[in-house]
Amino acid sequence: MISLIRLELTRALRNRKFLFFSVIYPSVIFLLVSNQTGNVDGTGLSVAKYVMVSMASFGALTAVLMGNSERIAKEREGGWVRQLRLTTLPGRGYVLAKTAGAAVVSLPSIVVVFLVAAAVKDVRLEAWQWFALTGAIWAGSLVFAALGVAIGYLASGDAVRPITMIVYFGLSILGGLWMPSSSFPTWLQDIAKWLPTHAYAALGQAIEQSQAPHARDIVILVVFFALFAGGAAWLYRKDTLKA
């Protein structure tokens, strides 16, 4: 499994297009959106701090979701997954390797957004908050890495991109990564608070406010991770039976 993780990292780091959209793109959006002054309603956070966490989360989401789903679908069509089944690697090992490999690649997207926020927008936090933010957002990205594996096995090579894009933008927008969910209609806010992306961003916002993350947000992320990882493993075994 370790060898597969190393291979995944090498392939991802060689993909310049992937690195641009997962590392540079979120930082550019941060610079464009964080020019407003004042605080975000209902959070007590400045616009720069709120958008920093949102874009760091968005960058990690891009790295683990977009990268995993399309790559796996292509590997299935190219026969690479069929070759892996001939090895001793179990289904859960494959899912964990894909999830872990994608999560490691998401780390630069988080760090770059933080560096840009501190250097350009003069965002200042305590040292423990920077470390806690990095750890929380990085760990939370595992949820969406597992989702990427599941989509990669759910969709064919031609259908995986549109399905991934719908899920990607839907979770990003409705989860409040692009705009505060407090600006949504009440009925949409009630839906958004149960989405994994909303809970994901809430982890970072709580740390910025020097508060402990809400238990509900942690539970939501754990439940969704179990669902996505379990679904990915089941789809992997189902695909094995077809082969």
Coordinates of C-alpha atoms in Angstrom, one line a residue:
M1 CA 0.0 0.0 0.0
I2 CA 2.9 2.4 0.8
S3 CA 4.3 1.8 -2.7
L4 CA 0.9 2.7 -4.2
I5 CA 0.8 5.9 -2.2
R6 CA 4.2 6.9 -3.4
L7 CA 3.2 6.3 -7.0
E8 CA 0.1 8.4 -6.5
L9 CA 2.1 11.3 -5.1
T10 CA 4.6 11.2 -7.9
R11 CA 1.9 11.2 -10.6
A12 CA 0.0 14.1 -9.0
L13 CA 3.1 16.2 -8.5
R14 CA 4.0 15.8 -12.2
N15 CA 0.6 17.0 -13.3
R16 CA 1.1 20.8 -13.8
K17 CA -2.6 21.4 -14.7
F18 CA -3.7 19.6 -11.5
L19 CA -1.3 21.6 -9.4
F20 CA -2.5 24.9 -10.8
F21 CA -6.1 24.3 -10.1
S22 CA -5.6 22.8 -6.6
V23 CA -2.7 25.0 -5.4
I24 CA -2.7 28.3 -7.3
Y25 CA -6.4 28.8 -8.2
P26 CA -7.7 28.9 -4.6
S27 CA -5.1 31.6 -3.7
V28 CA -6.1 33.7 -6.7
I29 CA -9.8 33.5 -5.7
F30 CA -8.8 34.4 -2.1
L31 CA -7.1 37.6 -3.4
L32 CA -10.0 38.6 -5.5
V33 CA -12.7 38.0 -2.9
S34 CA -11.0 39.1 0.3
N35 CA -10.8 42.8 -0.7
Q36 CA -14.0 43.7 1.2
T37 CA -13.8 45.2 4.7
G38 CA -15.8 44.5 7.8
N39 CA -16.9 41.2 9.3
V40 CA -18.9 38.4 8.0
D41 CA -22.4 38.3 9.5
G42 CA -22.9 35.7 12.2
T43 CA -19.2 34.8 12.6
G44 CA -17.4 37.7 14.0
L45 CA -14.6 37.0 11.6
S46 CA -13.1 39.5 9.1
V47 CA -13.8 38.8 5.5
A48 CA -10.1 38.0 4.9
K49 CA -10.1 35.4 7.7
Y50 CA -13.4 33.9 6.7
V51 CA -12.4 33.6 3.0
M52 CA -8.9 32.2 3.9
V53 CA -10.4 29.2 5.6
S54 CA -13.0 28.8 2.8
M55 CA -10.4 28.9 0.1
A56 CA -8.0 26.6 1.9
S57 CA -10.9 24.1 2.3
F58 CA -11.9 24.6 -1.3
G59 CA -8.3 24.0 -2.5
A60 CA -8.1 20.8 -0.5
L61 CA -11.4 19.7 -1.9
T62 CA -10.2 20.4 -5.4
A63 CA -7.1 18.3 -4.9
V64 CA -8.7 15.2 -3.4
L65 CA -12.0 15.1 -5.2
M66 CA -11.2 16.2 -8.8
G67 CA -7.9 14.3 -8.8
N68 CA -9.2 11.0 -7.5
S69 CA -12.4 10.6 -9.4
E70 CA -11.1 11.2 -12.9
R71 CA -7.8 9.3 -12.4
I72 CA -9.5 6.2 -11.1
A73 CA -12.1 6.2 -13.9
K74 CA -9.2 6.4 -16.4
E75 CA -7.3 3.6 -14.6
R76 CA -10.3 1.4 -14.8
E77 CA -10.6 1.9 -18.6
G78 CA -6.8 1.5 -19.1
G79 CA -6.6 -1.8 -17.2
W80 CA -4.4 -0.5 -14.4
V81 CA -6.9 -1.5 -11.7
R82 CA -7.2 -4.9 -13.2
Q83 CA -3.5 -5.4 -12.8
L84 CA -3.6 -4.3 -9.2
R85 CA -6.2 -7.0 -8.5
L86 CA -3.6 -9.6 -9.4
T87 CA -1.5 -8.4 -6.5
T88 CA -2.0 -9.0 -2.7
L89 CA -3.5 -5.5 -2.2
P90 CA -6.9 -5.9 -0.7
G91 CA -9.9 -3.7 -1.6
R92 CA -9.7 -1.6 1.6
G93 CA -6.0 -1.2 1.0
Y94 CA -6.6 0.3 -2.4
V95 CA -9.2 2.7 -1.1
L96 CA -7.0 3.8 1.8
A97 CA -4.0 4.2 -0.5
K98 CA -6.0 6.4 -2.9
T99 CA -7.5 8.4 0.0
A100 CA -4.2 8.9 1.8
G101 CA -2.3 9.8 -1.4
A102 CA -4.8 12.4 -2.4
A103 CA -4.9 13.9 1.1
V104 CA -1.1 14.4 1.1
V105 CA -1.3 16.2 -2.2
S106 CA -3.9 18.5 -0.6
L107 CA -1.5 19.9 1.9
P108 CA 0.3 22.4 -0.4
S109 CA -3.0 23.9 -1.4
I110 CA -3.8 24.7 2.2
V111 CA -0.4 26.0 3.1
V112 CA -0.2 28.3 0.0
V113 CA -3.5 30.0 0.8
F114 CA -2.3 30.6 4.4
L115 CA 1.0 32.0 3.2
V116 CA -0.8 34.4 0.7
A117 CA -3.3 35.5 3.4
A118 CA -0.5 36.3 5.9
A119 CA 1.9 38.0 3.4
V120 CA -0.6 39.9 1.3
K121 CA -3.7 40.5 3.5
D122 CA -1.8 40.7 6.8
V123 CA -3.9 37.9 8.4
R124 CA -2.6 37.3 11.9
L125 CA -3.3 34.4 14.2
E126 CA -1.6 32.7 17.1
A127 CA 1.0 30.0 16.2
W128 CA -1.2 27.2 17.6
Q129 CA -4.1 28.4 15.4
W130 CA -2.1 28.1 12.2
F131 CA -1.0 24.6 13.1
A132 CA -4.5 23.6 14.2
L133 CA -6.1 25.1 11.1
T134 CA -3.7 23.2 8.9
G135 CA -4.3 19.9 10.7
A136 CA -8.0 20.3 10.8
I137 CA -8.4 21.2 7.1
W138 CA -6.0 18.5 6.0
A139 CA -7.6 15.8 8.1
G140 CA -11.1 16.9 6.9
S141 CA -10.0 16.5 3.3
L142 CA -10.0 12.7 3.8
V143 CA -13.8 12.8 3.7
F144 CA -13.7 14.1 0.1
A145 CA -10.8 12.0 -0.9
A146 CA -13.0 9.0 -0.1
L147 CA -15.8 10.5 -2.1
G148 CA -13.5 10.9 -5.1
V149 CA -12.7 7.2 -5.0
A150 CA -16.4 6.3 -4.8
I151 CA -17.2 8.5 -7.8
G152 CA -14.3 7.1 -9.8
Y153 CA -15.8 3.6 -9.4
L154 CA -19.4 4.8 -9.9
A155 CA -19.0 6.6 -13.2
S156 CA -17.4 5.6 -16.5
G157 CA -14.6 7.6 -18.1
D158 CA -16.9 9.7 -20.2
A159 CA -19.4 10.4 -17.4
V160 CA -17.0 10.9 -14.5
R161 CA -16.1 14.5 -15.2
P162 CA -19.6 16.0 -15.4
I163 CA -20.7 14.0 -12.4
T164 CA -17.7 15.1 -10.4
M165 CA -18.2 18.8 -11.5
I166 CA -21.8 18.7 -10.3
V167 CA -20.9 17.3 -7.0
Y168 CA -17.8 19.5 -6.7
F169 CA -19.6 22.8 -7.3
G170 CA -22.8 21.8 -5.5
L171 CA -20.9 20.9 -2.3
S172 CA -18.7 24.0 -2.6
I173 CA -21.5 26.5 -3.1
L174 CA -24.2 25.0 -0.8
G175 CA -21.6 24.3 1.8
G176 CA -20.7 28.0 2.1
L177 CA -17.2 27.8 0.7
W178 CA -17.9 30.5 -2.0
M179 CA -20.2 32.6 0.1
P180 CA -21.5 32.6 3.7
S181 CA -24.4 30.3 4.1
S182 CA -26.0 33.0 6.3
S183 CA -26.8 34.8 3.1
F184 CA -28.9 31.8 1.9
P185 CA -32.7 31.6 2.3
T186 CA -33.7 30.0 5.6
W187 CA -34.8 26.7 4.0
L188 CA -31.4 26.5 2.2
Q189 CA -29.5 27.2 5.4
D190 CA -31.3 24.3 7.0
I191 CA -30.0 22.0 4.2
A192 CA -26.5 23.5 4.1
K193 CA -25.8 22.8 7.8
W194 CA -26.0 19.1 7.2
L195 CA -23.6 19.0 4.3
P196 CA -20.0 17.8 4.9
T197 CA -18.5 21.0 3.2
H198 CA -20.4 23.2 5.7
A199 CA -19.1 21.2 8.7
Y200 CA -15.6 21.1 7.0
A201 CA -15.4 24.9 6.8
A202 CA -16.9 25.3 10.3
L203 CA -13.9 23.5 11.8
G204 CA -11.5 26.2 10.6
Q205 CA -13.9 29.0 11.6
A206 CA -14.1 27.7 15.1
I207 CA -10.3 27.6 15.4
E208 CA -10.0 31.1 14.1
Q209 CA -12.5 32.2 16.9
S210 CA -10.3 30.3 19.5
Q211 CA -13.2 27.9 20.1
A212 CA -13.5 24.1 20.1
P213 CA -15.2 22.7 17.0
H214 CA -18.8 21.9 17.4
A215 CA -19.5 18.2 18.1
R216 CA -22.2 18.1 15.4
D217 CA -19.7 19.2 12.7
I218 CA -17.2 16.5 13.7
V219 CA -20.0 13.8 13.8
I220 CA -21.2 14.9 10.3
L221 CA -17.7 14.6 8.9
V222 CA -17.1 11.2 10.5
V223 CA -20.5 9.8 9.3
F224 CA -19.9 11.1 5.7
F225 CA -16.3 9.6 5.7
A226 CA -17.7 6.2 6.8
L227 CA -20.4 6.4 4.0
F228 CA -18.0 7.5 1.3
A229 CA -15.2 5.1 2.2
G230 CA -17.6 2.2 2.7
G231 CA -19.3 3.0 -0.6
A232 CA -15.9 3.2 -2.4
A233 CA -14.9 -0.2 -1.0
W234 CA -18.2 -1.7 -2.0
L235 CA -17.9 -0.3 -5.5
Y236 CA -14.4 -1.6 -5.8
R237 CA -15.5 -5.1 -4.9
K238 CA -18.5 -4.9 -7.2
D239 CA -16.2 -3.8 -10.0
T240 CA -13.9 -6.8 -9.2
L241 CA -16.8 -9.2 -9.7
K242 CA -17.5 -7.8 -13.1
A243 CA -14.0 -8.2 -14.3

